[in-house]
């Protein structure tokens, strides 16, 4: 078992590295295509099905600046896989270098408990929770833009802003009455 | 704290590397600075790798961890002193120019966005103003109406009600007079007193002449009946005596103008018309 560490390697010049973790491997490819189109900085996208990452590539792997867990709300497996993967991250990552991205939240067949569970998880880890639409090109572009703005901060490319600072402002909060049955 | 420093160092190295095509002196100066920063970065990196035994699993530890990191960052921000990017003015000029251009294009975007927004708001404003004007006109019309009604009401309360009522009474009086005249005319014309009746029948004539002196006209009978009804509503009956010409009684009874008393044959009253 090897932990992924945020500061184990030297950063590259004008480079940001993002790791997309998705057990179903549906959305990450289109996201990656959008992310590498950024011109101001070199964006390296690494894809993974789950953590831990395989040992053999460890030498060639750059320092990961942002880890994104993509959770498809319609599948329980997706959530469980993301939850299991969290163990293989160094605690240093949770200081603003992890974020959750939820897809299919609008699907009617999604049980509300699952969304609540994801929100609780994100809130417990002080991570931002993003909602994305993976079916339309517009939704993918939007998701890409949001990820890029977080990535630039967490890679240290934005002057006067740090990942910890940003995540303090954007981390997910759970409403206090989330466990109460709603009456509407 | 070390992490933050590493981030800051990386940032500075990057921003300085942006400037190319400078004079050689400036370029070498920049390179030197970059080298310095990078060696510092490497040093910090080694420190980080050496001092990383802490592994906390549960969220509570993580929260503590987070708190510590945030406090460290806060301290860092409080102690940090703003300093120039580089001492060379050419470098600064170049970097500043780039920054300015970037800012310019961003501001232009903001401007066009705002202009579009403004135009839209203008349109909305025009619509709203038109709407407001219409509403105000309606309000004015309604106010006028209210005022007019109020004035009428005020006038009415003082004087005109009296006049109105007087006029009505007068009208009614006139009408009643006309009715009475009409009635008397009709009665005079069609039901004259028996003594004036131009009789062709001699027998009848002689017959009527017997009662000539006491006979009363139909007018008087009606008057009696009406007065009785109005004055003593509990006992509207009048007694028939020989001053009443029997055919008139018959007439009144037949056409439902008068009613005979149920028990007494000699008593009649006016039909209850009301």
Short mmCIF file of C-alpha atoms in Angstrom, two decimals:
data_model
loop_
_atom_site.label_atom_id
_atom_site.label_comp_id
_atom_site.label_asym_id
_atom_site.label_seq_id
_atom_site.Cartn_x
_atom_site.Cartn_y
_atom_site.Cartn_z
CA UNK A 1 0.00 0.00 0.00
CA UNK A 2 1.53 3.26 -1.09
CA UNK A 3 0.16 6.62 -0.20
CA UNK A 4 -0.09 9.28 -2.85
CA UNK A 5 1.71 12.32 -1.46
CA UNK A 6 1.25 15.93 -2.50
CA UNK A 7 4.83 17.10 -2.02
CA UNK A 8 6.89 14.02 -2.80
CA UNK A 9 8.24 15.44 -6.03
CA UNK A 10 9.46 18.73 -7.40
CA UNK A 11 6.89 20.70 -9.35
CA UNK A 12 7.33 21.15 -13.08
CA UNK A 13 7.71 24.57 -14.60
CA UNK A 14 4.38 26.18 -15.44
CA UNK A 15 2.68 22.82 -15.16
CA UNK A 16 -0.40 21.59 -13.37
CA UNK A 17 -1.20 17.92 -12.91
CA UNK A 18 -4.63 16.61 -12.24
CA UNK A 19 -5.73 13.09 -11.40
CA UNK A 20 -9.26 12.04 -12.33
CA UNK A 21 -10.53 9.01 -10.44
CA UNK A 22 -13.68 7.39 -11.74
CA UNK A 23 -14.57 3.75 -11.37
CA UNK A 24 -16.76 3.65 -14.47
CA UNK A 25 -14.34 5.54 -16.72
CA UNK A 26 -17.13 7.28 -18.63
CA UNK A 27 -16.82 10.95 -17.91
CA UNK A 28 -13.09 11.25 -17.25
CA UNK A 29 -12.07 10.96 -20.91
CA UNK A 30 -14.22 13.84 -22.12
CA UNK A 31 -13.15 15.91 -19.13
CA UNK A 32 -9.51 15.19 -19.89
CA UNK A 33 -9.97 16.27 -23.50
CA UNK A 34 -11.35 19.55 -22.31
CA UNK A 35 -8.69 20.09 -19.66
CA UNK A 36 -5.67 19.68 -21.95
CA UNK A 37 -6.95 22.41 -24.25
CA UNK A 38 -5.92 25.01 -21.70
CA UNK A 39 -3.13 27.10 -23.19
CA UNK A 40 -1.90 29.36 -20.39
CA UNK A 41 -0.43 26.43 -18.45
CA UNK A 42 0.54 22.91 -19.33
CA UNK A 43 -2.09 20.65 -17.90
CA UNK A 44 -1.24 16.99 -17.45
CA UNK A 45 -4.21 14.76 -16.89
CA UNK A 46 -3.83 11.33 -15.31
CA UNK A 47 -6.73 8.94 -15.32
CA UNK A 48 -7.34 6.20 -12.78
CA UNK A 49 -10.09 3.78 -12.04
CA UNK A 50 -9.35 3.74 -8.36
CA UNK A 51 -6.56 4.26 -5.86
CA UNK A 52 -3.93 3.08 -5.03
CA UNK A 53 -2.07 3.80 -8.23
CA UNK A 54 0.11 1.04 -9.63
CA UNK A 55 3.69 0.96 -8.39
CA UNK A 56 5.48 0.52 -11.71
CA UNK A 57 4.69 4.03 -13.01
CA UNK A 58 5.66 5.75 -9.84
CA UNK A 59 8.96 7.07 -11.15
CA UNK A 60 7.49 8.69 -14.24
CA UNK A 61 4.42 10.04 -12.49
CA UNK A 62 4.53 13.78 -11.88
CA UNK A 63 3.48 15.41 -8.66
CA UNK A 64 -0.31 15.43 -8.54
CA UNK A 65 -1.71 18.83 -7.70
CA UNK A 66 -5.38 17.98 -7.59
CA UNK A 67 -7.26 14.72 -7.13
CA UNK A 68 -10.83 14.64 -8.42
CA UNK A 69 -13.20 11.85 -7.47
CA UNK A 70 -15.96 11.55 -10.01
CA UNK A 71 -19.02 9.90 -8.53
CA UNK A 72 -21.91 8.75 -10.64
CA UNK A 73 -24.90 9.08 -8.36
CA UNK A 74 -26.93 6.43 -10.16
CA UNK A 75 -24.50 3.72 -9.12
CA UNK A 76 -23.76 2.72 -5.56
CA UNK A 77 -20.53 1.08 -6.69
CA UNK A 78 -19.16 4.39 -7.90
CA UNK A 79 -19.58 5.92 -4.46
CA UNK A 80 -18.14 2.92 -2.65
CA UNK A 81 -15.12 2.83 -4.91
CA UNK A 82 -14.40 6.50 -4.31
CA UNK A 83 -14.80 6.03 -0.59
CA UNK A 84 -12.40 3.10 -0.60
CA UNK A 85 -9.85 5.04 -2.64
CA UNK A 86 -9.70 7.87 -0.14
CA UNK A 87 -7.55 5.75 2.18
CA UNK A 88 -4.67 5.85 -0.24
CA UNK A 89 -4.32 9.59 -0.19
CA UNK A 90 -1.90 11.39 2.06
CA UNK A 91 -3.66 13.62 4.62
CA UNK A 92 -1.84 16.54 3.06
CA UNK A 93 -4.11 16.23 0.07
CA UNK A 94 -7.11 17.07 2.14
CA UNK A 95 -5.78 20.56 2.67
CA UNK A 96 -7.43 21.73 -0.50
CA UNK A 97 -6.12 19.35 -3.10
CA UNK A 98 -9.09 16.99 -3.32
CA UNK A 99 -12.48 17.66 -4.76
CA UNK A 100 -15.57 15.61 -5.49
CA UNK A 101 -17.51 15.85 -8.69
CA UNK A 102 -20.98 14.38 -8.83
CA UNK A 103 -22.76 13.46 -12.04
CA UNK A 104 -26.33 12.44 -12.76
CA UNK A 105 -27.60 14.22 -9.68
CA UNK A 106 -30.67 15.28 -11.57
CA UNK A 107 -31.62 11.74 -12.43
CA UNK A 108 -34.97 10.88 -10.92
CA UNK A 109 -33.91 7.36 -9.98
CA UNK A 110 -31.21 8.61 -7.63
CA UNK A 111 -32.03 7.91 -3.98
CA UNK A 112 -31.63 11.09 -1.96
CA UNK A 113 -29.73 9.21 0.73
CA UNK A 114 -26.85 8.68 -1.64
CA UNK A 115 -26.50 12.37 -2.39
CA UNK A 116 -26.68 13.06 1.33
CA UNK A 117 -23.95 10.49 1.93
CA UNK A 118 -21.70 12.14 -0.65
CA UNK A 119 -22.33 15.54 0.88
CA UNK A 120 -21.52 14.25 4.32
CA UNK A 121 -18.34 12.66 3.04
CA UNK A 122 -17.22 15.85 1.32
CA UNK A 123 -18.10 17.92 4.35
CA UNK A 124 -16.23 15.60 6.70
CA UNK A 125 -13.12 15.91 4.54
CA UNK A 126 -13.57 19.68 3.99
CA UNK A 127 -13.55 19.25 0.27
CA UNK A 128 -15.51 21.14 -2.35
CA UNK A 129 -18.35 19.26 -3.99
CA UNK A 130 -19.05 20.06 -7.63
CA UNK A 131 -22.07 19.05 -9.64
CA UNK A 132 -21.58 18.35 -13.31
CA UNK A 133 -23.69 17.48 -16.30
CA UNK A 134 -21.92 14.83 -18.34
CA UNK A 135 -24.46 14.36 -21.13
CA UNK A 136 -24.24 17.71 -22.89
CA UNK A 137 -21.11 19.40 -24.33
CA UNK A 138 -22.00 22.56 -22.46
CA UNK A 139 -22.05 20.68 -19.19
CA UNK A 140 -18.63 19.18 -19.90
CA UNK A 141 -17.20 22.61 -20.75
CA UNK A 142 -18.56 24.05 -17.56
CA UNK A 143 -17.17 21.23 -15.47
CA UNK A 144 -13.81 21.65 -17.17
CA UNK A 145 -13.69 25.34 -16.43
CA UNK A 146 -14.50 24.83 -12.79
CA UNK A 147 -11.89 22.13 -12.41
CA UNK A 148 -9.29 24.28 -14.13
CA UNK A 149 -9.84 27.20 -11.82
CA UNK A 150 -9.38 24.97 -8.80
CA UNK A 151 -6.42 23.22 -10.36
CA UNK A 152 -4.58 26.47 -11.06
CA UNK A 153 -4.86 27.47 -7.43
CA UNK A 154 -3.85 24.11 -6.05
CA UNK A 155 -0.85 23.98 -8.41
CA UNK A 156 0.31 27.32 -7.04
CA UNK A 157 -0.15 29.18 -10.32
CA UNK A 158 -2.37 31.92 -8.95
CA UNK A 159 -0.51 34.60 -7.03
CA UNK A 160 -1.77 35.36 -3.53
CA UNK A 161 -3.98 32.27 -3.38
CA UNK A 162 -3.31 28.84 -1.93
CA UNK A 163 -5.22 25.61 -2.08
CA UNK A 164 -5.96 25.68 1.63
CA UNK A 165 -7.25 29.23 1.40
CA UNK A 166 -9.54 28.40 -1.49
CA UNK A 167 -10.88 25.22 0.04
CA UNK A 168 -11.74 27.04 3.25
CA UNK A 169 -14.10 29.11 1.18
CA UNK A 170 -15.45 26.43 -1.12
CA UNK A 171 -15.61 23.33 1.05
CA UNK A 172 -18.91 21.54 1.18
CA UNK A 173 -21.09 22.15 4.19
CA UNK A 174 -23.90 19.91 5.31
CA UNK A 175 -27.10 21.53 6.46
CA UNK A 176 -27.69 20.72 10.14
CA UNK A 177 -31.07 19.15 9.45
CA UNK A 178 -29.87 16.72 6.81
CA UNK A 179 -30.91 13.75 8.96
CA UNK A 180 -34.34 15.14 9.65
CA UNK A 181 -37.10 13.87 7.43
CA UNK A 182 -38.20 16.61 5.11
CA UNK A 183 -41.85 17.51 5.11
CA UNK A 184 -42.24 18.90 1.62
CA UNK B 1 4.28 26.00 6.63
CA UNK B 2 6.92 24.49 4.44
CA UNK B 3 4.27 23.51 1.95
CA UNK B 4 3.14 27.06 1.60
CA UNK B 5 6.66 28.24 1.04
CA UNK B 6 7.14 25.68 -1.67
CA UNK B 7 4.01 26.88 -3.39
CA UNK B 8 5.07 30.50 -3.21
CA UNK B 9 8.50 29.72 -4.50
CA UNK B 10 7.10 27.79 -7.44
CA UNK B 11 4.82 30.66 -8.25
CA UNK B 12 7.57 33.19 -8.34
CA UNK B 13 9.80 31.03 -10.44
CA UNK B 14 7.01 30.64 -12.94
CA UNK B 15 5.98 34.24 -13.20
CA UNK B 16 9.53 35.28 -13.81
CA UNK B 17 10.09 32.65 -16.43
CA UNK B 18 7.28 34.24 -18.43
CA UNK B 19 9.43 37.13 -19.49
CA UNK B 20 11.52 36.30 -22.51
CA UNK B 21 13.27 38.33 -25.11
CA UNK B 22 14.78 40.77 -22.69
CA UNK B 23 18.15 42.32 -22.78
CA UNK B 24 20.91 39.93 -21.87
CA UNK B 25 21.76 41.56 -18.63
CA UNK B 26 18.17 41.45 -17.49
CA UNK B 27 17.80 37.92 -18.72
CA UNK B 28 20.82 36.66 -16.86
CA UNK B 29 19.65 38.45 -13.75
CA UNK B 30 16.31 36.75 -14.04
CA UNK B 31 17.90 33.39 -14.57
CA UNK B 32 19.97 33.89 -11.51
CA UNK B 33 16.91 34.65 -9.47
CA UNK B 34 15.15 31.60 -10.84
CA UNK B 35 18.11 29.45 -9.93
CA UNK B 36 18.05 30.81 -6.44
CA UNK B 37 14.39 30.15 -6.06
CA UNK B 38 14.76 26.67 -7.42
CA UNK B 39 17.53 25.71 -5.08
CA UNK B 40 15.44 27.01 -2.23
CA UNK B 41 12.55 24.96 -3.51
CA UNK B 42 14.66 21.84 -3.66
CA UNK B 43 15.86 22.42 -0.15
CA UNK B 44 12.33 22.76 1.10
CA UNK B 45 11.27 19.69 -0.82
CA UNK B 46 13.94 17.63 0.89
CA UNK B 47 12.84 18.94 4.23
CA UNK B 48 9.27 17.95 3.50
CA UNK B 49 10.24 14.44 2.45
CA UNK B 50 12.35 13.96 5.54
CA UNK B 51 9.69 15.18 7.93
CA UNK B 52 6.69 13.20 6.89
CA UNK B 53 5.90 10.48 9.34
CA UNK B 54 2.55 11.83 10.42
CA UNK B 55 -0.37 9.83 9.11
CA UNK B 56 -3.76 10.50 10.50
CA UNK B 57 -6.67 8.41 9.43
CA UNK B 58 -9.79 9.57 11.17
CA UNK B 59 -11.55 12.79 10.25
CA UNK B 60 -11.01 14.33 13.67
CA UNK B 61 -7.28 14.23 13.27
CA UNK B 62 -7.72 15.67 9.87
CA UNK B 63 -9.71 18.53 11.22
CA UNK B 64 -6.94 19.26 13.71
CA UNK B 65 -4.44 18.96 10.91
CA UNK B 66 -6.44 21.41 8.87
CA UNK B 67 -6.69 23.85 11.69
CA UNK B 68 -2.95 23.77 12.22
CA UNK B 69 -2.26 24.26 8.54
CA UNK B 70 -4.69 27.17 8.33
CA UNK B 71 -3.11 28.80 11.34
CA UNK B 72 0.32 28.35 9.85
CA UNK B 73 -0.85 29.89 6.61
CA UNK B 74 -2.37 32.80 8.46
CA UNK B 75 0.89 33.41 10.28
CA UNK B 76 2.74 33.24 7.00
CA UNK B 77 0.46 35.82 5.42
CA UNK B 78 0.78 38.10 8.42
CA UNK B 79 4.58 38.03 8.39
CA UNK B 80 5.15 38.14 4.68
CA UNK B 81 6.46 41.43 3.34
CA UNK B 82 5.53 42.64 -0.08
CA UNK B 83 8.61 42.81 -2.23
CA UNK B 84 9.47 43.62 -5.79
CA UNK B 85 9.38 40.87 -8.36
CA UNK B 86 12.81 41.92 -9.64
CA UNK B 87 14.99 44.95 -9.28
CA UNK B 88 15.60 45.34 -13.00
CA UNK B 89 13.22 47.94 -14.43
CA UNK B 90 13.12 46.26 -17.82
CA UNK B 91 11.89 43.06 -16.30
CA UNK B 92 9.29 44.93 -14.36
CA UNK B 93 8.21 46.81 -17.47
CA UNK B 94 7.85 43.64 -19.45
CA UNK B 95 5.95 41.82 -16.71
CA UNK B 96 3.79 44.84 -16.07
CA UNK B 97 2.99 45.19 -19.75
CA UNK B 98 1.92 41.59 -19.97
CA UNK B 99 -0.19 41.91 -16.89
CA UNK B 100 -1.75 45.08 -18.24
CA UNK B 101 -2.59 43.51 -21.59
CA UNK B 102 -4.17 40.57 -19.86
CA UNK B 103 -6.11 42.85 -17.62
CA UNK B 104 -7.15 44.95 -20.61
CA UNK B 105 -8.62 42.02 -22.49
CA UNK B 106 -10.41 40.87 -19.37
CA UNK B 107 -11.80 44.32 -18.75
CA UNK B 108 -12.94 44.56 -22.35
CA UNK B 109 -14.87 41.38 -21.86
CA UNK B 110 -16.42 42.77 -18.72
CA UNK B 111 -17.26 45.97 -20.57
CA UNK B 112 -19.06 44.23 -23.43
CA UNK B 113 -20.91 42.07 -20.96
CA UNK B 114 -21.96 45.09 -18.96
CA UNK B 115 -23.03 46.93 -22.10
CA UNK B 116 -25.25 44.08 -23.12
CA UNK B 117 -26.69 44.02 -19.64
CA UNK B 118 -27.22 47.77 -19.68
CA UNK B 119 -29.05 47.64 -23.00
CA UNK B 120 -31.30 44.97 -21.70
CA UNK B 121 -32.00 46.94 -18.57
CA UNK B 122 -32.75 50.01 -20.66
CA UNK B 123 -35.31 48.09 -22.61
CA UNK B 124 -36.85 46.81 -19.45
CA UNK B 125 -36.87 50.31 -18.04
CA UNK B 126 -38.68 51.69 -21.07
CA UNK B 127 -41.28 48.99 -20.82
CA UNK B 128 -41.72 49.62 -17.15
CA UNK B 129 -42.04 53.34 -17.69
CA UNK B 130 -44.71 52.84 -20.30
CA UNK B 131 -46.49 50.59 -17.92
CA UNK B 132 -46.13 53.14 -15.14
CA UNK B 133 -47.54 55.89 -17.33
CA UNK B 134 -50.55 53.80 -18.16
CA UNK B 135 -51.09 53.00 -14.54
CA UNK B 136 -50.79 56.64 -13.59
CA UNK B 137 -53.37 57.59 -16.14
CA UNK B 138 -55.66 55.00 -14.71
CA UNK B 139 -54.99 56.36 -11.25
CA UNK B 140 -55.77 59.92 -12.32
CA UNK B 141 -58.98 58.83 -13.98
CA UNK B 142 -60.01 56.90 -10.91
CA UNK B 143 -59.18 59.85 -8.66
CA UNK B 144 -61.24 62.19 -10.79
CA UNK B 145 -64.11 59.81 -10.64
CA UNK B 146 -63.87 59.55 -6.89
CA UNK B 147 -63.73 63.33 -6.53
CA UNK B 148 -66.73 63.83 -8.72
CA UNK B 149 -68.74 61.33 -6.79
CA UNK B 150 -67.65 62.92 -3.54
CA UNK B 151 -68.66 66.37 -4.69
CA UNK B 152 -72.01 65.13 -5.77
CA UNK B 153 -72.48 63.47 -2.48
CA UNK B 154 -71.56 66.59 -0.52
CA UNK B 155 -73.90 68.76 -2.53
CA UNK B 156 -76.63 66.23 -2.14
CA UNK B 157 -76.32 66.14 1.62
CA UNK B 158 -76.88 69.84 2.09
CA UNK B 159 -79.42 71.20 -0.21
CA UNK B 160 -80.37 69.18 -3.18
CA UNK B 161 -81.89 66.31 -1.21
CA UNK B 162 -84.40 68.75 0.14
CA UNK B 163 -85.04 70.22 -3.27
CA UNK B 164 -85.20 66.75 -4.76
CA UNK B 165 -87.71 65.58 -2.26
CA UNK B 166 -89.73 68.73 -2.64
CA UNK B 167 -89.74 68.32 -6.37
CA UNK B 168 -90.82 64.72 -6.02
CA UNK B 169 -93.60 65.62 -3.66
CA UNK B 170 -94.75 68.31 -6.00
CA UNK B 171 -94.67 65.96 -8.93
CA UNK B 172 -96.66 63.41 -7.01
CA UNK B 173 -99.14 66.03 -5.93
CA UNK B 174 -99.60 67.17 -9.48
CA UNK B 175 -100.01 63.61 -10.58
CA UNK B 176 -102.52 62.93 -7.86
CA UNK B 177 -104.45 66.05 -8.72
CA UNK B 178 -104.51 65.04 -12.31
CA UNK B 179 -105.72 61.59 -11.38
CA UNK B 180 -108.44 63.05 -9.18
CA UNK B 181 -109.53 65.43 -11.88
CA UNK B 182 -109.57 62.63 -14.35
CA UNK B 183 -111.64 60.53 -12.00
CA UNK B 184 -114.10 63.28 -11.29
CA UNK B 185 -114.38 64.01 -14.99
CA UNK B 186 -115.04 60.37 -15.72
CA UNK B 187 -117.55 60.17 -12.91
CA UNK B 188 -119.26 63.36 -13.94
CA UNK B 189 -119.46 62.27 -17.50
CA UNK B 190 -120.43 58.63 -17.14
CA UNK B 191 -122.04 58.23 -13.72
CA UNK B 192 -123.90 61.44 -12.97
CA UNK B 193 -126.19 61.88 -10.04
CA UNK B 194 -129.49 60.20 -10.51
CA UNK B 195 -131.35 63.50 -10.46
CA UNK B 196 -129.31 64.79 -13.40
CA UNK B 197 -129.74 61.65 -15.36
CA UNK B 198 -131.48 62.41 -18.54
CA UNK B 199 -133.93 59.62 -18.32
CA UNK B 200 -135.93 58.42 -21.23
CA UNK B 201 -138.00 56.29 -19.00
CA UNK B 202 -140.69 58.21 -17.33
CA UNK B 203 -141.29 55.62 -14.76
CA UNK B 204 -137.77 55.68 -13.71
CA UNK B 205 -137.73 59.38 -13.60
CA UNK B 206 -140.64 59.49 -11.34
CA UNK B 207 -138.99 56.80 -9.32
CA UNK B 208 -135.81 58.74 -8.83
CA UNK B 209 -137.47 61.93 -8.06
CA UNK B 210 -138.65 60.42 -4.84
CA UNK B 211 -135.12 60.37 -3.47
CA UNK B 212 -133.92 63.47 -5.11
CA UNK B 213 -133.12 65.46 -2.09
CA UNK B 214 -131.13 62.89 -0.11
CA UNK B 215 -129.28 61.21 -2.87
CA UNK B 216 -125.50 61.48 -2.84
CA UNK B 217 -123.29 61.15 -5.92
CA UNK B 218 -120.90 58.29 -6.62
CA UNK B 219 -118.06 60.67 -5.83
CA UNK B 220 -119.35 61.09 -2.35
CA UNK B 221 -119.89 57.37 -1.84
CA UNK B 222 -116.30 56.71 -2.86
CA UNK B 223 -115.08 59.49 -0.65
CA UNK B 224 -116.97 58.07 2.29
CA UNK B 225 -115.58 54.63 1.66
CA UNK B 226 -112.02 55.88 1.35
CA UNK B 227 -112.17 58.12 4.38
CA UNK B 228 -113.60 55.32 6.46
CA UNK B 229 -110.86 52.95 5.38
CA UNK B 230 -108.15 55.45 6.12
CA UNK B 231 -109.50 56.85 9.37
CA UNK B 232 -110.66 53.64 11.04
CA UNK B 233 -108.77 50.78 9.43
CA UNK B 234 -110.04 48.36 12.12
CA UNK B 235 -113.65 49.03 11.10
CA UNK B 236 -113.83 50.03 7.45
CA UNK B 237 -117.52 49.27 6.97
CA UNK B 238 -120.09 51.92 6.28
CA UNK B 239 -123.78 51.39 6.63
CA UNK B 240 -125.96 51.77 3.59
CA UNK B 241 -128.98 53.99 4.09
CA UNK B 242 -131.47 55.52 1.70
CA UNK B 243 -129.10 58.22 0.56
CA UNK B 244 -127.24 55.58 -1.45
CA UNK B 245 -128.65 54.96 -4.84
CA UNK B 246 -128.84 51.11 -5.10
CA UNK B 247 -127.56 50.85 -8.71
CA UNK B 248 -124.35 52.55 -7.64
CA UNK B 249 -123.91 50.04 -4.85
CA UNK B 250 -124.47 47.31 -7.38
CA UNK B 251 -121.87 48.86 -9.67
CA UNK B 252 -119.29 49.10 -6.94
CA UNK B 253 -119.93 45.56 -5.77
CA UNK B 254 -119.96 44.07 -9.28
CA UNK B 255 -116.67 45.60 -10.35
CA UNK B 256 -114.93 44.63 -7.14
CA UNK B 257 -114.48 48.15 -5.84
CA UNK B 258 -116.48 47.49 -2.70
CA UNK B 259 -117.22 44.38 -0.67
CA UNK B 260 -120.29 43.59 1.31
CA UNK B 261 -120.07 42.66 4.98
CA UNK B 262 -120.20 38.92 5.51
CA UNK B 263 -122.97 39.06 8.09
CA UNK B 264 -124.71 42.31 7.49
CA UNK B 265 -126.26 43.12 4.14
CA UNK B 266 -126.29 46.82 4.81
CA UNK B 267 -122.62 47.24 5.35
CA UNK B 268 -119.95 47.63 2.67
CA UNK B 269 -116.31 48.50 2.69
CA UNK B 270 -113.70 49.42 0.16
CA UNK B 271 -111.84 46.50 -1.42
CA UNK B 272 -108.33 46.12 0.10
CA UNK B 273 -106.29 47.32 -2.83
CA UNK B 274 -103.06 47.69 -0.93
#
